[in-house]
Amino acid sequence: MVDKRQISDSEDEQLVHQAPELFGMKHGGEFSIPEGYFDTLPSLIQSRLSAQGGKTNTARSFYHSARTRWIMGTSAIAAAVVVIFLIVLPATRQSNLPVTATADQPAAAADYADYIDESSIVDVMLAGQVPDPFAIAENNRPKIMIGNTAFTRDEIVNYLVETDHNDQLSHEDLGQ
Amino acid sequence: MVTETPDSQILELLRNDDSKRYGFNLLVIKYQQKIYWLVRRMVLDHEDANDITQNIFLKVWENLSSFRADSQLYTWIYRIGVNEALSFLKKKNLRRFVPFFTVEQKLSETLNDDNFFKGDEVQRKLQHALLKLPAKQRLVFNMKYFELMKYEEISEVTGTSVGALKASYHIAVRKIEEFLKAN
């Protein structure tokens, strides 16, 4: 028998004749659900709602609105730029500073390399000592003549560091 | 006999912060079965239908402020329901592990499980036939054939013109009838 409820529009009435199998079919009970499901569903939904804090879309719309997203995006970019200027760039600049020599830290090794030769190292080893490249280089480096006295660079540097001299070296100071 | 709360009364309760939760509970009680069956006929599995139905009502709650009084409450809830069901199927199709089988083919296999489907052989055949339809056409067919909705109502829910819905429904009926006769 045709279920007339399924043909609510008059234009569809012809379908009954075209599809007798479909419209002659009984319905209901084909899918099972757990007993009392619809009695518990409202409370399940309420508890999920409570777990979410019962928020309506005020919070969501704040996050999802285009304006908010634009502001948040721009702020993130600005923060990134500030971080780059405050932290990354100074660190880079510092690492690019030229290395300066102090009394405790002799000038760069490259500065000494020119004054180290194989024979000097052999001589030191033959004398039963451990070769110190800086000492060898310093020994081989041409002396600086002040008056008639020859000074090594280290001697002059040490003198300047250890003695509080604001004025120029006197001949007396230099052993003349 | 349980009397249904009129939509106007539910809306009135939803407008007031003090009665909002109570009004929402009445809304769920009123529409839970319609929404559940709309979804269940699309996804077939109870667990999936249960999850989706709960999500639909949570979305309804979250978006209550965007509901405009010029549309009907049930149409609005249905619209959310339809979107959720269709996007679930779409996602499931994207996530499937065996790319040669669609979700509908997989669901068709589960229909043969007696623990899952309680209907008779003719009803099982109808479900197999339905699974051969594209998701949106199946949805239109379900709303018209099982939910007895009018084309105008379906049009409001789906945003499709009445003419297109009629054509879709007639084509679906013809396909299903052919399937039932052939099997």
GROMACS .gro file of C-alpha atoms in nm:
model
  359
    1MET     CA    1   0.000   0.000   0.000
    2VAL     CA    2   0.129   0.348  -0.086
    3ASP     CA    3   0.217   0.572   0.205
    4LYS     CA    4   0.044   0.893   0.108
    5ARG     CA    5   0.235   1.092   0.372
    6GLN     CA    6   0.541   1.069   0.153
    7ILE     CA    7   0.369   1.251  -0.131
    8SER     CA    8   0.300   1.590   0.012
    9ASP     CA    9   0.335   1.784  -0.312
   10SER     CA   10   0.084   1.723  -0.590
   11GLU     CA   11   0.365   1.731  -0.847
   12ASP     CA   12   0.515   1.430  -0.680
   13GLU     CA   13   0.201   1.217  -0.710
   14GLN     CA   14   0.311   1.082  -1.044
   15LEU     CA   15   0.619   0.944  -0.870
   16VAL     CA   16   0.397   0.693  -0.691
   17HIS     CA   17   0.320   0.532  -1.023
   18GLN     CA   18   0.679   0.556  -1.142
   19ALA     CA   19   0.825   0.409  -0.822
   20PRO     CA   20   0.575   0.159  -0.675
   21GLU     CA   21   0.846  -0.040  -0.496
   22LEU     CA   22   0.982   0.263  -0.313
   23PHE     CA   23   0.649   0.413  -0.216
   24GLY     CA   24   0.501   0.078  -0.121
   25MET     CA   25   0.766   0.023   0.142
   26LYS     CA   26   0.711   0.034   0.518
   27HIS     CA   27   0.947   0.236   0.736
   28GLY     CA   28   1.067   0.254   1.091
   29GLY     CA   29   1.279   0.040   1.317
   30GLU     CA   30   1.554  -0.024   1.066
   31PHE     CA   31   1.817   0.140   1.287
   32SER     CA   32   1.853   0.051   1.651
   33ILE     CA   33   1.950   0.298   1.923
   34PRO     CA   34   2.051   0.232   2.285
   35GLU     CA   35   1.759   0.215   2.523
   36GLY     CA   36   1.669   0.549   2.681
   37TYR     CA   37   1.910   0.731   2.448
   38PHE     CA   38   1.688   1.035   2.398
   39ASP     CA   39   1.623   1.058   2.773
   40THR     CA   40   1.995   1.100   2.844
   41LEU     CA   41   2.104   1.304   2.541
   42PRO     CA   42   1.992   1.647   2.676
   43SER     CA   43   2.188   1.598   3.000
   44LEU     CA   44   2.492   1.478   2.803
   45ILE     CA   45   2.482   1.794   2.595
   46GLN     CA   46   2.434   2.008   2.907
   47SER     CA   47   2.735   1.849   3.074
   48ARG     CA   48   2.951   1.909   2.766
   49LEU     CA   49   2.831   2.265   2.770
   50SER     CA   50   2.930   2.302   3.136
   51ALA     CA   51   3.270   2.150   3.061
   52GLN     CA   52   3.321   2.419   2.798
   53GLY     CA   53   3.228   2.686   3.048
   54GLY     CA   54   2.891   2.748   2.884
   55LYS     CA   55   3.039   3.010   2.654
   56THR     CA   56   2.828   3.140   2.371
   57ASN     CA   57   2.997   3.276   2.065
   58THR     CA   58   3.117   3.596   2.235
   59ALA     CA   59   3.456   3.442   2.305
   60ARG     CA   60   3.469   3.255   1.978
   61SER     CA   61   3.370   3.552   1.771
   62PHE     CA   62   3.637   3.760   1.942
   63TYR     CA   63   3.903   3.515   1.831
   64HIS     CA   64   3.754   3.442   1.492
   65SER     CA   65   3.661   3.793   1.385
   66ALA     CA   66   3.869   3.921   1.095
   67ARG     CA   67   3.958   4.240   1.284
   68THR     CA   68   4.090   4.051   1.583
   69ARG     CA   69   4.290   3.814   1.367
   70TRP     CA   70   4.436   4.113   1.180
   71ILE     CA   71   4.534   4.283   1.508
   72MET     CA   72   4.684   3.962   1.647
   73GLY     CA   73   4.879   3.898   1.327
   74THR     CA   74   5.014   4.253   1.313
   75SER     CA   75   5.110   4.242   1.681
   76ALA     CA   76   5.298   3.916   1.628
   77ILE     CA   77   5.493   4.065   1.337
   78ALA     CA   78   5.571   4.381   1.538
   79ALA     CA   79   5.690   4.171   1.833
   80ALA     CA   80   5.914   3.968   1.602
   81VAL     CA   81   6.067   4.289   1.460
   82VAL     CA   82   6.133   4.424   1.812
   83VAL     CA   83   6.298   4.097   1.915
   84ILE     CA   84   6.521   4.108   1.607
   85PHE     CA   85   6.630   4.467   1.681
   86LEU     CA   86   6.680   4.420   2.054
   87ILE     CA   87   6.838   4.079   2.073
   88VAL     CA   88   6.954   3.937   1.744
   89LEU     CA   89   7.117   4.244   1.585
   90PRO     CA   90   7.324   4.356   1.890
   91ALA     CA   91   7.451   4.000   1.930
   92THR     CA   92   7.554   3.994   1.564
   93ARG     CA   93   7.722   4.331   1.595
   94GLN     CA   94   7.917   4.221   1.902
   95SER     CA   95   8.041   3.912   1.726
   96ASN     CA   96   8.169   4.129   1.440
   97LEU     CA   97   8.380   4.353   1.666
   98PRO     CA   98   8.753   4.336   1.590
   99VAL     CA   99   8.963   4.132   1.830
  100THR     CA  100   9.193   4.354   2.036
  101ALA     CA  101   9.503   4.236   2.210
  102THR     CA  102   9.557   4.285   2.581
  103ALA     CA  103   9.857   4.217   2.802
  104ASP     CA  104   9.718   3.874   2.900
  105GLN     CA  105   9.594   3.794   2.556
  106PRO     CA  106   9.862   3.841   2.290
  107ALA     CA  107   9.760   3.965   1.951
  108ALA     CA  108   9.600   3.726   1.707
  109ALA     CA  109   9.798   3.416   1.624
  110ALA     CA  110   9.813   3.523   1.263
  111ASP     CA  111  10.015   3.817   1.380
  112TYR     CA  112  10.280   3.579   1.518
  113ALA     CA  113  10.273   3.320   1.243
  114ASP     CA  114  10.514   3.517   1.026
  115TYR     CA  115  10.784   3.497   1.297
  116ILE     CA  116  10.774   3.126   1.368
  117ASP     CA  117  11.007   2.910   1.166
  118GLU     CA  118  11.091   2.544   1.173
  119SER     CA  119  11.452   2.586   1.284
  120SER     CA  120  11.355   2.794   1.592
  121ILE     CA  121  11.112   2.518   1.704
  122VAL     CA  122  11.384   2.253   1.654
  123ASP     CA  123  11.630   2.463   1.854
  124VAL     CA  124  11.389   2.490   2.147
  125MET     CA  125  11.320   2.115   2.135
  126LEU     CA  126  11.691   2.036   2.123
  127ALA     CA  127  11.732   2.249   2.436
  128GLY     CA  128  11.487   2.011   2.606
  129GLN     CA  129  11.201   2.262   2.632
  130VAL     CA  130  10.844   2.252   2.512
  131PRO     CA  131  10.815   2.495   2.224
  132ASP     CA  132  10.588   2.794   2.294
  133PRO     CA  133  10.492   2.945   1.959
  134PHE     CA  134  10.422   3.288   2.107
  135ALA     CA  135  10.761   3.297   2.281
  136ILE     CA  136  10.936   3.185   1.962
  137ALA     CA  137  10.758   3.447   1.756
  138GLU     CA  138  10.828   3.717   2.010
  139ASN     CA  139  11.195   3.619   2.014
  140ASN     CA  140  11.217   3.626   1.635
  141ARG     CA  141  11.022   3.947   1.593
  142PRO     CA  142  11.243   4.246   1.511
  143LYS     CA  143  11.312   4.449   1.823
  144ILE     CA  144  11.191   4.803   1.856
  145MET     CA  145  11.482   5.038   1.905
  146ILE     CA  146  11.424   5.317   2.157
  147GLY     CA  147  11.743   5.511   2.179
  148ASN     CA  148  12.016   5.246   2.178
  149THR     CA  149  11.810   4.982   2.349
  150ALA     CA  150  11.613   4.716   2.168
  151PHE     CA  151  11.276   4.625   2.323
  152THR     CA  152  11.038   4.351   2.236
  153ARG     CA  153  10.677   4.445   2.180
  154ASP     CA  154  10.573   4.254   2.494
  155GLU     CA  155  10.821   4.448   2.706
  156ILE     CA  156  10.675   4.775   2.590
  157VAL     CA  157  10.316   4.657   2.638
  158ASN     CA  158  10.390   4.524   2.985
  159TYR     CA  159  10.557   4.846   3.079
  160LEU     CA  160  10.257   5.048   2.969
  161VAL     CA  161  10.009   4.821   3.149
  162GLU     CA  162  10.196   4.779   3.477
  163THR     CA  163  10.322   5.134   3.517
  164ASP     CA  164  10.086   5.423   3.557
  165HIS     CA  165  10.237   5.649   3.295
  166ASN     CA  166  10.025   5.906   3.129
  167ASP     CA  167  10.309   6.076   2.963
  168GLN     CA  168  10.565   5.952   2.720
  169LEU     CA  169  10.834   5.705   2.817
  170SER     CA  170  11.143   5.876   2.952
  171HIS     CA  171  11.492   5.768   2.859
  172GLU     CA  172  11.543   5.671   3.225
  173ASP     CA  173  11.243   5.451   3.222
  174LEU     CA  174  11.375   5.283   2.917
  175GLY     CA  175  11.709   5.209   3.083
  176GLN     CA  176  11.908   5.478   2.918
  177MET     CA  177   0.145   1.294   2.632
  178VAL     CA  178   0.438   1.533   2.625
  179THR     CA  179   0.352   1.868   2.471
  180GLU     CA  180   0.618   2.042   2.266
  181THR     CA  181   0.728   2.383   2.379
  182PRO     CA  182   0.653   2.643   2.110
  183ASP     CA  183   0.958   2.798   1.943
  184SER     CA  184   0.846   3.144   2.049
  185GLN     CA  185   0.859   3.041   2.415
  186ILE     CA  186   1.202   2.878   2.372
  187LEU     CA  187   1.335   3.191   2.202
  188GLU     CA  188   1.198   3.407   2.481
  189LEU     CA  189   1.379   3.194   2.739
  190LEU     CA  190   1.702   3.201   2.533
  191ARG     CA  191   1.701   3.581   2.525
  192ASN     CA  192   1.722   3.603   2.901
  193ASP     CA  193   2.057   3.514   3.062
  194ASP     CA  194   1.890   3.365   3.369
  195SER     CA  195   1.671   3.128   3.169
  196LYS     CA  196   1.908   3.067   2.878
  197ARG     CA  197   2.027   2.723   2.986
  198TYR     CA  198   1.674   2.612   3.063
  199GLY     CA  199   1.551   2.737   2.727
  200PHE     CA  200   1.836   2.555   2.554
  201ASN     CA  201   1.746   2.233   2.731
  202LEU     CA  202   1.390   2.265   2.599
  203LEU     CA  203   1.529   2.326   2.252
  204VAL     CA  204   1.740   2.010   2.271
  205ILE     CA  205   1.445   1.805   2.397
  206LYS     CA  206   1.226   1.936   2.116
  207TYR     CA  207   1.469   1.886   1.828
  208GLN     CA  208   1.702   1.608   1.936
  209GLN     CA  209   1.515   1.327   1.762
  210LYS     CA  210   1.467   1.513   1.433
  211ILE     CA  211   1.833   1.611   1.424
  212TYR     CA  212   1.955   1.271   1.533
  213TRP     CA  213   1.757   1.088   1.264
  214LEU     CA  214   1.860   1.338   0.998
  215VAL     CA  215   2.223   1.267   1.086
  216ARG     CA  216   2.179   0.894   1.149
  217ARG     CA  217   2.031   0.838   0.803
  218MET     CA  218   2.335   1.009   0.657
  219VAL     CA  219   2.612   0.844   0.859
  220LEU     CA  220   2.425   0.520   0.954
  221ASP     CA  221   2.646   0.447   1.256
  222HIS     CA  222   2.496   0.536   1.595
  223GLU     CA  223   2.823   0.644   1.757
  224ASP     CA  224   2.898   0.883   1.474
  225ALA     CA  225   2.541   1.013   1.476
  226ASN     CA  226   2.558   1.064   1.852
  227ASP     CA  227   2.883   1.263   1.830
  228ILE     CA  228   2.759   1.476   1.543
  229THR     CA  229   2.422   1.543   1.710
  230GLN     CA  230   2.594   1.662   2.026
  231ASN     CA  231   2.828   1.882   1.824
  232ILE     CA  232   2.534   2.029   1.635
  233PHE     CA  233   2.362   2.135   1.956
  234LEU     CA  234   2.685   2.277   2.096
  235LYS     CA  235   2.719   2.481   1.777
  236VAL     CA  236   2.360   2.594   1.814
  237TRP     CA  237   2.442   2.714   2.166
  238GLU     CA  238   2.762   2.889   2.061
  239ASN     CA  239   2.589   3.070   1.777
  240LEU     CA  240   2.264   3.163   1.946
  241SER     CA  241   2.349   3.530   1.918
  242SER     CA  242   2.374   3.501   1.540
  243PHE     CA  243   2.024   3.355   1.507
  244ARG     CA  244   1.798   3.604   1.337
  245ALA     CA  245   1.430   3.605   1.426
  246ASP     CA  246   1.331   3.634   1.059
  247SER     CA  247   1.412   3.267   0.999
  248GLN     CA  248   1.249   2.977   1.176
  249LEU     CA  249   1.429   2.813   1.462
  250TYR     CA  250   1.401   2.460   1.328
  251THR     CA  251   1.524   2.567   0.982
  252TRP     CA  252   1.827   2.727   1.139
  253ILE     CA  253   1.905   2.420   1.350
  254TYR     CA  254   1.854   2.194   1.049
  255ARG     CA  255   2.094   2.407   0.848
  256ILE     CA  256   2.363   2.359   1.111
  257GLY     CA  257   2.280   1.987   1.119
  258VAL     CA  258   2.303   1.946   0.744
  259ASN     CA  259   2.637   2.125   0.729
  260GLU     CA  260   2.779   1.914   1.010
  261ALA     CA  261   2.664   1.586   0.856
  262LEU     CA  262   2.797   1.674   0.511
  263SER     CA  263   3.129   1.796   0.643
  264PHE     CA  264   3.164   1.479   0.851
  265LEU     CA  265   3.123   1.264   0.539
  266LYS     CA  266   3.358   1.485   0.345
  267LYS     CA  267   3.624   1.461   0.616
  268LYS     CA  268   3.579   1.088   0.645
  269ASN     CA  269   3.624   1.052   0.270
  270LEU     CA  270   3.944   1.254   0.288
  271ARG     CA  271   4.079   1.050   0.580
  272ARG     CA  272   3.999   0.706   0.447
  273PHE     CA  273   4.295   0.474   0.437
  274VAL     CA  274   4.202   0.276   0.129
  275PRO     CA  275   4.168   0.534  -0.144
  276PHE     CA  276   3.971   0.312  -0.381
  277PHE     CA  277   3.669   0.284  -0.151
  278THR     CA  278   3.442   0.571  -0.056
  279VAL     CA  279   3.279   0.608   0.285
  280GLU     CA  280   2.950   0.510   0.123
  281GLN     CA  281   3.100   0.182   0.001
  282LYS     CA  282   3.231   0.114   0.350
  283LEU     CA  283   2.891   0.194   0.503
  284SER     CA  284   2.726  -0.032   0.248
  285GLU     CA  285   2.933  -0.322   0.385
  286THR     CA  286   2.832  -0.249   0.743
  287LEU     CA  287   2.466  -0.257   0.645
  288ASN     CA  288   2.502  -0.633   0.607
  289ASP     CA  289   2.588  -0.660   0.977
  290ASP     CA  290   2.274  -0.769   1.164
  291ASN     CA  291   2.391  -0.606   1.487
  292PHE     CA  292   2.400  -0.277   1.307
  293PHE     CA  293   2.091  -0.286   1.090
  294LYS     CA  294   1.757  -0.414   1.217
  295GLY     CA  295   1.540  -0.362   0.910
  296ASP     CA  296   1.410  -0.627   0.672
  297GLU     CA  297   1.566  -0.717   0.340
  298VAL     CA  298   1.369  -0.456   0.144
  299GLN     CA  299   1.472  -0.183   0.385
  300ARG     CA  300   1.833  -0.298   0.363
  301LYS     CA  301   1.809  -0.282  -0.015
  302LEU     CA  302   1.676   0.073   0.010
  303GLN     CA  303   1.972   0.174   0.225
  304HIS     CA  304   2.213   0.021  -0.025
  305ALA     CA  305   2.039   0.213  -0.302
  306LEU     CA  306   2.062   0.536  -0.101
  307LEU     CA  307   2.432   0.493  -0.050
  308LYS     CA  308   2.478   0.499  -0.426
  309LEU     CA  309   2.349   0.857  -0.439
  310PRO     CA  310   2.575   1.160  -0.401
  311ALA     CA  311   2.571   1.286  -0.038
  312LYS     CA  312   2.369   1.601  -0.104
  313GLN     CA  313   2.112   1.419  -0.319
  314ARG     CA  314   2.079   1.158  -0.045
  315LEU     CA  315   2.025   1.433   0.207
  316VAL     CA  316   1.750   1.593  -0.004
  317PHE     CA  317   1.586   1.254  -0.054
  318ASN     CA  318   1.596   1.181   0.321
  319MET     CA  319   1.443   1.514   0.413
  320LYS     CA  320   1.166   1.473   0.158
  321TYR     CA  321   1.096   1.103   0.183
  322PHE     CA  322   1.156   1.026   0.552
  323GLU     CA  323   1.118   1.365   0.722
  324LEU     CA  324   0.826   1.467   0.497
  325MET     CA  325   0.960   1.818   0.463
  326LYS     CA  326   0.826   2.052   0.197
  327TYR     CA  327   1.050   2.167  -0.086
  328GLU     CA  328   1.029   2.524   0.045
  329GLU     CA  329   1.155   2.414   0.386
  330ILE     CA  330   1.436   2.206   0.234
  331SER     CA  331   1.523   2.504   0.017
  332GLU     CA  332   1.556   2.724   0.323
  333VAL     CA  333   1.778   2.468   0.494
  334THR     CA  334   2.005   2.383   0.202
  335GLY     CA  335   2.000   2.715   0.018
  336THR     CA  336   1.910   2.534  -0.306
  337SER     CA  337   1.623   2.648  -0.527
  338VAL     CA  338   1.292   2.459  -0.512
  339GLY     CA  339   1.323   2.370  -0.882
  340ALA     CA  340   1.665   2.218  -0.835
  341LEU     CA  341   1.544   2.025  -0.530
  342LYS     CA  342   1.248   1.882  -0.723
  343ALA     CA  343   1.474   1.771  -1.004
  344SER     CA  344   1.719   1.619  -0.755
  345TYR     CA  345   1.443   1.433  -0.571
  346HIS     CA  346   1.282   1.297  -0.888
  347ILE     CA  347   1.616   1.174  -1.018
  348ALA     CA  348   1.690   1.011  -0.683
  349VAL     CA  349   1.353   0.836  -0.679
  350ARG     CA  350   1.409   0.703  -1.030
  351LYS     CA  351   1.758   0.575  -0.947
  352ILE     CA  352   1.639   0.404  -0.628
  353GLU     CA  353   1.342   0.244  -0.798
  354GLU     CA  354   1.570   0.109  -1.071
  355PHE     CA  355   1.804  -0.031  -0.807
  356LEU     CA  356   1.520  -0.194  -0.613
  357LYS     CA  357   1.383  -0.357  -0.928
  358ALA     CA  358   1.722  -0.473  -1.045
  359ASN     CA  359   1.811  -0.628  -0.709
   0.00000   0.00000   0.00000
